[in-house]
PDB file of C-alpha atoms in Angstrom:
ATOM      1  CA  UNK A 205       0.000   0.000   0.000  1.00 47.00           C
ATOM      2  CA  UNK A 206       3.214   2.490   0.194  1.00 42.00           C
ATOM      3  CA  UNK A 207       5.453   2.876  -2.955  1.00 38.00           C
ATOM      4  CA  UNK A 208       9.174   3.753  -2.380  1.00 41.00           C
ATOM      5  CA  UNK A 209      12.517   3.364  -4.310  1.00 38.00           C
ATOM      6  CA  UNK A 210      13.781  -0.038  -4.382  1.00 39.00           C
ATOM      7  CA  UNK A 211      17.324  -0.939  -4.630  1.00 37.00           C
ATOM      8  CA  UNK A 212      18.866  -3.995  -7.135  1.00 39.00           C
ATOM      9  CA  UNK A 213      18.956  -6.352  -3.590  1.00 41.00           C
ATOM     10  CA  UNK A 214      15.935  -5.007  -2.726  1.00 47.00           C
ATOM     11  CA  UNK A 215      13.803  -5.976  -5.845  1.00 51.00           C
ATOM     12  CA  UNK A 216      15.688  -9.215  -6.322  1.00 57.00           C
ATOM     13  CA  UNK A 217      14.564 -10.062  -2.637  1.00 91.00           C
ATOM     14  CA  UNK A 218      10.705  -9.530  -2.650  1.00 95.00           C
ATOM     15  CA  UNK A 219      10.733 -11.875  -5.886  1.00 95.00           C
ATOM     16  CA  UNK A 220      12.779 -14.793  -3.166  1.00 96.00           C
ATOM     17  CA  UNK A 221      10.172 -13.818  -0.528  1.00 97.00           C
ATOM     18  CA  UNK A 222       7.280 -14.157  -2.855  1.00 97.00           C
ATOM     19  CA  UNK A 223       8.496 -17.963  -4.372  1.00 96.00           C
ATOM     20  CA  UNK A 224       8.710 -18.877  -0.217  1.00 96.00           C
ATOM     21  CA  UNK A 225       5.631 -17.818   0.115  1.00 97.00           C
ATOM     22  CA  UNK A 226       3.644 -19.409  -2.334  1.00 97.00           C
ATOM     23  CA  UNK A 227       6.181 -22.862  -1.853  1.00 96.00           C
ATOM     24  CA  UNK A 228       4.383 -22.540   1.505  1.00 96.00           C
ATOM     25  CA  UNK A 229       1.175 -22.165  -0.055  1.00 97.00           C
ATOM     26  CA  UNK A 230       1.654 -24.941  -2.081  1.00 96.00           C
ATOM     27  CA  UNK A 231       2.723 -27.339   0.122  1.00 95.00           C
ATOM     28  CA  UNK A 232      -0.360 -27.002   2.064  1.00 96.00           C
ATOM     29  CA  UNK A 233      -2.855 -27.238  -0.798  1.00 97.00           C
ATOM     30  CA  UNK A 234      -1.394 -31.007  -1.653  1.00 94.00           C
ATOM     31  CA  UNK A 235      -2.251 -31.852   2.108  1.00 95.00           C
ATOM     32  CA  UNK A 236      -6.158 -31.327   1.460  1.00 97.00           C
ATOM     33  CA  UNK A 237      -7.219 -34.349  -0.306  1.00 95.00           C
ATOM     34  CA  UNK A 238     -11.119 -34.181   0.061  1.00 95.00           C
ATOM     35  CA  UNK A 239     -11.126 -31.593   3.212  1.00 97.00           C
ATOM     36  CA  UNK A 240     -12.448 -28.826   0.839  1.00 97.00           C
ATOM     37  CA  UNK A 241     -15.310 -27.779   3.395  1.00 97.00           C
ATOM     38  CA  UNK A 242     -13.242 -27.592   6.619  1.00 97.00           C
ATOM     39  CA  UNK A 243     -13.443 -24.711   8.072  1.00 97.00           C
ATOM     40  CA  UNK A 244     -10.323 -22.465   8.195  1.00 96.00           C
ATOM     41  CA  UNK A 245      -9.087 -19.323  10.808  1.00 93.00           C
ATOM     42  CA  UNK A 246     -11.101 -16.811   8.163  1.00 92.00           C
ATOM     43  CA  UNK A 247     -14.500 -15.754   8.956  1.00 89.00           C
ATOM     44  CA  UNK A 248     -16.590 -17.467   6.512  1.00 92.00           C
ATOM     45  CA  UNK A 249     -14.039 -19.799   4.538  1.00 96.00           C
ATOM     46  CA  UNK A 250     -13.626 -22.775   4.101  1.00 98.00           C
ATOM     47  CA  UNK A 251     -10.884 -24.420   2.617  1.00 98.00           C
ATOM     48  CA  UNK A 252     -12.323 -24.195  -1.267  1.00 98.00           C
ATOM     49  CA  UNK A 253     -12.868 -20.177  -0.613  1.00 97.00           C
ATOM     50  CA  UNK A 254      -9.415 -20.000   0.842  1.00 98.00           C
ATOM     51  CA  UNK A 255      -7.938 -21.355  -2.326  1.00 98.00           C
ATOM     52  CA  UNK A 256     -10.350 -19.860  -4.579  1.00 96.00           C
ATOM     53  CA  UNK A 257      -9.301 -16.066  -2.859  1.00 95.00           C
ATOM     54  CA  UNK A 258      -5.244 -17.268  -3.811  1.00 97.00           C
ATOM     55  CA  UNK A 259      -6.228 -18.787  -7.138  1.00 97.00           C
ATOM     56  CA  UNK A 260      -8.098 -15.518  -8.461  1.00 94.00           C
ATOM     57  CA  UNK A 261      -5.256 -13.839  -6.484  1.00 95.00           C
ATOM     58  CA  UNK A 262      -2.570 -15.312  -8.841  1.00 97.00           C
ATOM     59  CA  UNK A 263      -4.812 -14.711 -12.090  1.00 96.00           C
ATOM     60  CA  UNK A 264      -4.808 -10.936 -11.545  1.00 95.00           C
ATOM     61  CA  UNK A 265      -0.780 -10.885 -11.426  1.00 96.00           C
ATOM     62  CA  UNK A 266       0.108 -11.801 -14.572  1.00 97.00           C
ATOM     63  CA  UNK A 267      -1.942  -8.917 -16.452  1.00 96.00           C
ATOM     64  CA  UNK A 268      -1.096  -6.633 -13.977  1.00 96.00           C
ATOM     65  CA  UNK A 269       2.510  -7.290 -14.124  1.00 96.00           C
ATOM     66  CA  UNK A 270       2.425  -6.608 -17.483  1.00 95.00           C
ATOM     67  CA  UNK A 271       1.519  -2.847 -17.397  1.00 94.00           C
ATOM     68  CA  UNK A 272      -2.630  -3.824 -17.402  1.00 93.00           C
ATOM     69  CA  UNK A 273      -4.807  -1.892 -15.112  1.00 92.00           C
ATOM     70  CA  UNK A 274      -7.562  -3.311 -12.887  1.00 89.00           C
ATOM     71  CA  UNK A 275      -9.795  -1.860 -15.172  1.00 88.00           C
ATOM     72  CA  UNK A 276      -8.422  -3.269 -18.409  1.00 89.00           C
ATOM     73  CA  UNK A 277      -8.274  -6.540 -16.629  1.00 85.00           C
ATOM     74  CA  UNK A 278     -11.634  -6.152 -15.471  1.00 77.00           C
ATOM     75  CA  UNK A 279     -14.416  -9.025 -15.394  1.00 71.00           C
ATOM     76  CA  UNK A 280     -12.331 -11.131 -17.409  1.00 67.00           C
ATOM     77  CA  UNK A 281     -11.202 -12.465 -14.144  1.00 75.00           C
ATOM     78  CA  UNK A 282     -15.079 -13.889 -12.964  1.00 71.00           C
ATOM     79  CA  UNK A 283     -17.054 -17.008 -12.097  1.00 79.00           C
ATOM     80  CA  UNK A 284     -15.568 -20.164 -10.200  1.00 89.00           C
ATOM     81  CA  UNK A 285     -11.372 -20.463 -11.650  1.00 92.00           C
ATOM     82  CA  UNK A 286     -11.361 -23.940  -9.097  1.00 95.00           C
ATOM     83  CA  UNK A 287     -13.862 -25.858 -11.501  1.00 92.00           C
ATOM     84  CA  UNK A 288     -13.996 -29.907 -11.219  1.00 93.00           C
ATOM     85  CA  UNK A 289     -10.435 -29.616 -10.470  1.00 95.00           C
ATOM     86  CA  UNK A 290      -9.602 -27.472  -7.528  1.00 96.00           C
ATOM     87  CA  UNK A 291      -5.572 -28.722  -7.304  1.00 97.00           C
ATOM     88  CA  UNK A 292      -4.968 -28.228 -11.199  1.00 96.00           C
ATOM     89  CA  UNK A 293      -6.490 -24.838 -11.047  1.00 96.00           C
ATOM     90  CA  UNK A 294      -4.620 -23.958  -8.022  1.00 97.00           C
ATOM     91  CA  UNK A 295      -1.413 -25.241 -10.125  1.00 97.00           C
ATOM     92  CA  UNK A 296      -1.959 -23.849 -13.039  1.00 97.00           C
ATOM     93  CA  UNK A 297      -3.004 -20.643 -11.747  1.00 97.00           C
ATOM     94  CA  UNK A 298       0.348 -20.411  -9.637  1.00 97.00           C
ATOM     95  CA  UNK A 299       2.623 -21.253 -12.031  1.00 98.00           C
ATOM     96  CA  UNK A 300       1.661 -18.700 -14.168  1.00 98.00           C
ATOM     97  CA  UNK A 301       1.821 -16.098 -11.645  1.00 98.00           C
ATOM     98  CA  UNK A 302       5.350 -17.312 -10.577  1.00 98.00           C
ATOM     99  CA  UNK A 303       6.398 -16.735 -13.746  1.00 98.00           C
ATOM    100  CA  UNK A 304       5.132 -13.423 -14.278  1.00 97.00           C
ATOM    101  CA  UNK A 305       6.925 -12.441 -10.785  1.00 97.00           C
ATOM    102  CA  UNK A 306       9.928 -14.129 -11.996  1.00 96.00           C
ATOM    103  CA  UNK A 307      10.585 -12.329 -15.151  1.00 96.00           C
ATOM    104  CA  UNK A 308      13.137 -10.190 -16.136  1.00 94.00           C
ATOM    105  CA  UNK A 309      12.447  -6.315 -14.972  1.00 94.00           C
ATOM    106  CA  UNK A 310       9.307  -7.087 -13.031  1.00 95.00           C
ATOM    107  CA  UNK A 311      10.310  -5.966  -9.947  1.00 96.00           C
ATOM    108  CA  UNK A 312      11.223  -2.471 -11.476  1.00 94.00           C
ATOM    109  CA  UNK A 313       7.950  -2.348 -13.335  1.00 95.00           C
ATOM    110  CA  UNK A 314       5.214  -0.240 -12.307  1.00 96.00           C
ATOM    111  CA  UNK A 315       2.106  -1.843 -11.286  1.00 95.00           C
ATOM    112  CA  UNK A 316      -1.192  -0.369 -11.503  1.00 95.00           C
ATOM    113  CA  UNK A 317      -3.917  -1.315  -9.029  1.00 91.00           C
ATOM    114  CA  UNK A 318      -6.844  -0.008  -7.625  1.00 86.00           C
ATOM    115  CA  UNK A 319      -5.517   2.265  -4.732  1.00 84.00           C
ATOM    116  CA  UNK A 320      -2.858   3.452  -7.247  1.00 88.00           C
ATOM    117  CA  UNK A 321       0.542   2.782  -8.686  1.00 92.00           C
ATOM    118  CA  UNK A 322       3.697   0.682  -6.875  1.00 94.00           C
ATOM    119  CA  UNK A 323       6.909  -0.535  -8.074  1.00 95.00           C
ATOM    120  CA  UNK A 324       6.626  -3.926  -9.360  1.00 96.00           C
ATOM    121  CA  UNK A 325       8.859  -5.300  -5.590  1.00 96.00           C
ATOM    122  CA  UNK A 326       6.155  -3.740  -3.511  1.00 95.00           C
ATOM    123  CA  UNK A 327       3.408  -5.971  -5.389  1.00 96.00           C
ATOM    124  CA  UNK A 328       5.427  -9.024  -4.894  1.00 97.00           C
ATOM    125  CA  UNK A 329       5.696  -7.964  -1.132  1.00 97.00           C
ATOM    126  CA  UNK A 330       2.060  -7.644  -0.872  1.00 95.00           C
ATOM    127  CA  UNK A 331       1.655 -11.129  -2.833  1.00 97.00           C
ATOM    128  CA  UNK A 332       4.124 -12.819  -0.467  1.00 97.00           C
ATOM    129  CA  UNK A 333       2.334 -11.458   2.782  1.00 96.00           C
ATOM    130  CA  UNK A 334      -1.019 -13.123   1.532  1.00 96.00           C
ATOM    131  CA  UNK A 335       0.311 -16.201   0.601  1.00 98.00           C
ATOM    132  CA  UNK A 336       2.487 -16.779   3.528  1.00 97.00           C
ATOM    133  CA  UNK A 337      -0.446 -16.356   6.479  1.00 96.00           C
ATOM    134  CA  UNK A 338      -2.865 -17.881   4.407  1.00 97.00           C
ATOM    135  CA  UNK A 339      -0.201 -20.515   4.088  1.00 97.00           C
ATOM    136  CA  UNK A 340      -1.006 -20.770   7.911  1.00 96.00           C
ATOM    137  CA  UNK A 341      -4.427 -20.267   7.297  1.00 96.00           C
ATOM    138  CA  UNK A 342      -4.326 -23.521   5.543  1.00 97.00           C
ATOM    139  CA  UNK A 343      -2.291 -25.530   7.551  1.00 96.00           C
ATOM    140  CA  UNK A 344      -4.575 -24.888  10.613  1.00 95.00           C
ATOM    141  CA  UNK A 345      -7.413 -25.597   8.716  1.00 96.00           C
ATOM    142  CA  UNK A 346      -5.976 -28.859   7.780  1.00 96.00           C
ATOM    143  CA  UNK A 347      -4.640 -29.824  11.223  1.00 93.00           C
ATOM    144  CA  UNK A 348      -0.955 -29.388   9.340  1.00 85.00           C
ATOM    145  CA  UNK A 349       2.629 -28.449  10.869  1.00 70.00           C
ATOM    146  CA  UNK A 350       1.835 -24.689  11.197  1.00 67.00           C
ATOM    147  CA  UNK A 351       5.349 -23.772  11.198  1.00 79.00           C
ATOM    148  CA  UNK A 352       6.688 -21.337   8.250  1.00 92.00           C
ATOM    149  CA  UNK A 353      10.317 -20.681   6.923  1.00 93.00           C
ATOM    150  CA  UNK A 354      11.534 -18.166   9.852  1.00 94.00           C
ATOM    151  CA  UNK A 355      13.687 -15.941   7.401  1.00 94.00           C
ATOM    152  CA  UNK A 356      10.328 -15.422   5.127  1.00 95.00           C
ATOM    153  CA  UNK A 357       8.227 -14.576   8.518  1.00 95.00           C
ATOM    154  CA  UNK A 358      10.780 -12.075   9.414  1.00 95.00           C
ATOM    155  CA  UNK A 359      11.274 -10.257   6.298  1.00 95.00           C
ATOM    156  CA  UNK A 360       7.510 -10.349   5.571  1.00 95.00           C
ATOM    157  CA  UNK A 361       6.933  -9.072   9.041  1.00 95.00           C
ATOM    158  CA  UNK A 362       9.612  -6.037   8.971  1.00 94.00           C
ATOM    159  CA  UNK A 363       7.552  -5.159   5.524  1.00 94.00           C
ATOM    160  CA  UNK A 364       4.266  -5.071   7.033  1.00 94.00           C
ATOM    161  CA  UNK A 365       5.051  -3.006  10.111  1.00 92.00           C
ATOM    162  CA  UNK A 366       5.344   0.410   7.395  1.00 89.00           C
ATOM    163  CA  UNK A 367       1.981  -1.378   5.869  1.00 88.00           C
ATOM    164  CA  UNK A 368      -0.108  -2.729   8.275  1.00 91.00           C
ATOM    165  CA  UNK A 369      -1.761   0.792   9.396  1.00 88.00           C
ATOM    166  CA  UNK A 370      -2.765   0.999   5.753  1.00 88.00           C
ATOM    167  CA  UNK A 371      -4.118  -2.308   5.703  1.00 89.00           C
ATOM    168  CA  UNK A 372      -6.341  -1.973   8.696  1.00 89.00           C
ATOM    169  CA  UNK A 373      -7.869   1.882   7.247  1.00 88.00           C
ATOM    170  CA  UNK A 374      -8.663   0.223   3.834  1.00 85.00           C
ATOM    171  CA  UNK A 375     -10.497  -2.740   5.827  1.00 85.00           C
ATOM    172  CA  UNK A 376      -8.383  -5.515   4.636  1.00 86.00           C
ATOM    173  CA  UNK A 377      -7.415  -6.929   7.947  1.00 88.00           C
ATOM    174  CA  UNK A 378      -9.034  -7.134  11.507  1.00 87.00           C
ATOM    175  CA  UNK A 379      -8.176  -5.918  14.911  1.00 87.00           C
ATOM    176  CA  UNK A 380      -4.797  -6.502  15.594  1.00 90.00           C
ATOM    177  CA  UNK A 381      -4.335 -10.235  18.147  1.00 86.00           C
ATOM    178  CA  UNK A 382      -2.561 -10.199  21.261  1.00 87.00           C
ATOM    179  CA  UNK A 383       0.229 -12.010  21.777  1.00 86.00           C
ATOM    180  CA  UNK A 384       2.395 -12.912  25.212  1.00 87.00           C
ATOM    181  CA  UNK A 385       5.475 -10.844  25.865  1.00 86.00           C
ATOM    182  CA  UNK A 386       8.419 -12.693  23.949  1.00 85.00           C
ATOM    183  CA  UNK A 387       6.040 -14.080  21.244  1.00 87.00           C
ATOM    184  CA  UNK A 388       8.050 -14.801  18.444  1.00 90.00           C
ATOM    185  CA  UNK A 389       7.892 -13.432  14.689  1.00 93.00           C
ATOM    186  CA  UNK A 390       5.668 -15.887  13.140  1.00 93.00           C
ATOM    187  CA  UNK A 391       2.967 -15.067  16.245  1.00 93.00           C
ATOM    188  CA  UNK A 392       3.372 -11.099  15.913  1.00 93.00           C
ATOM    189  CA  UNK A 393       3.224 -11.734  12.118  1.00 94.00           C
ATOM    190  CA  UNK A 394      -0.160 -13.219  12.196  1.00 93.00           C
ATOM    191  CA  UNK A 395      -1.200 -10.736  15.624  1.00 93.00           C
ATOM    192  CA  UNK A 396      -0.711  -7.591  12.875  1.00 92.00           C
ATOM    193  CA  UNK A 397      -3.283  -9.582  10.185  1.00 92.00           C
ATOM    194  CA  UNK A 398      -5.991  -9.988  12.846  1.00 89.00           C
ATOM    195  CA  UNK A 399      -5.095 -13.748  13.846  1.00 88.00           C
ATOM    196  CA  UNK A 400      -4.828 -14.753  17.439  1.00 80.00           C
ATOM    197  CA  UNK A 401      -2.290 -17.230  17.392  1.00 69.00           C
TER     198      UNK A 401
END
């Protein structure tokens, strides 16, 4: 939700944080087998409309990566992207998206979306936050390991804390959770997106 200059390290580190994230992601979605209705830490969702938020998720960043605009892209993005096949869509979707974030320049690129234009790294930081707690998300819902790569939860973390303010005005995350006194990363990570760990 903030755009600022981005060094070489910089950019080429958001596009690291963002594959974590959605290896994370990714490993979760292969645990779910026919647990599509359990329900997960997000008011409302179950599994399918957890994966059905990242799936449309990853559909808008390709077009948007490429210089698109959310209107441009507009409905083309509608309906049910799971279908019959939840896991190929989720694939298929992903590896697309990877690919986009992957590409040469993207993280220099300016990316236009609906709150306004951000350097192509500060996308990919946004992308990586999602995917990582609702990497968690998952895992909970499925009764998995909720554990996450500790360098991704601190880096993702340290980004949010200039972001999270911004988050909580436009109404994308809840209250803030309480956590103990020495709570560590992964626990304040998930305390600043409204999760009570």
């Amino acid at each position: 939700m903030r755009s600022e200059p981005h060094t070489e390290s910089t950019t080429e580190h958001a596009a690291e944080l963002y594959r974590r994230a959605v290896d994370a992601f990714a490993g979760r979605v292969r645990l779910i087998g026919g647990r599509w209705s359990a329900p997960t830490p997000c008011a409302g969702w179950d599994v399918r409309a957890l994966v059905h938020h990242i799936v449309e998720e990853d559909l808008w960043t390709p077009p948007l990566f490429a210089g698109r605009t959310v209107q441009e892209v507009g409905g083309g993005i509608a309906g049910d992207p799971l279908g019959a096949d939840p896991v190929a869509a989720y694939a298929a979707a992903a590896r697309d998206a990877s690919a986009a974030v992957a590409a040469d320049g993207a993280m220099r690129r300016t990316v236009h979306l609906s709150f306004g234009d951000v350097p192509g790294a500060e996308y990919a930081m946004q992308l990586a936050a999602d995917h990582l707690v609702h990497a968690w998300d998952l895992g909970r819902a499925l009764g998995a390991e909720p554990e996450l790569d500790p360098g991704t939860v601190v880096a993702v973390r340290d980004w949010f804390e200039g972001t999270e303010d911004a988050y909580r005005q436009a109404g994308l995350i809840g209250p803030r959770g309480t956590v103990p006194d020495g709570a560590g990363p992964l626990a304040r990570l998930l305390a600043m997106f409204g999760r009570q760990p």
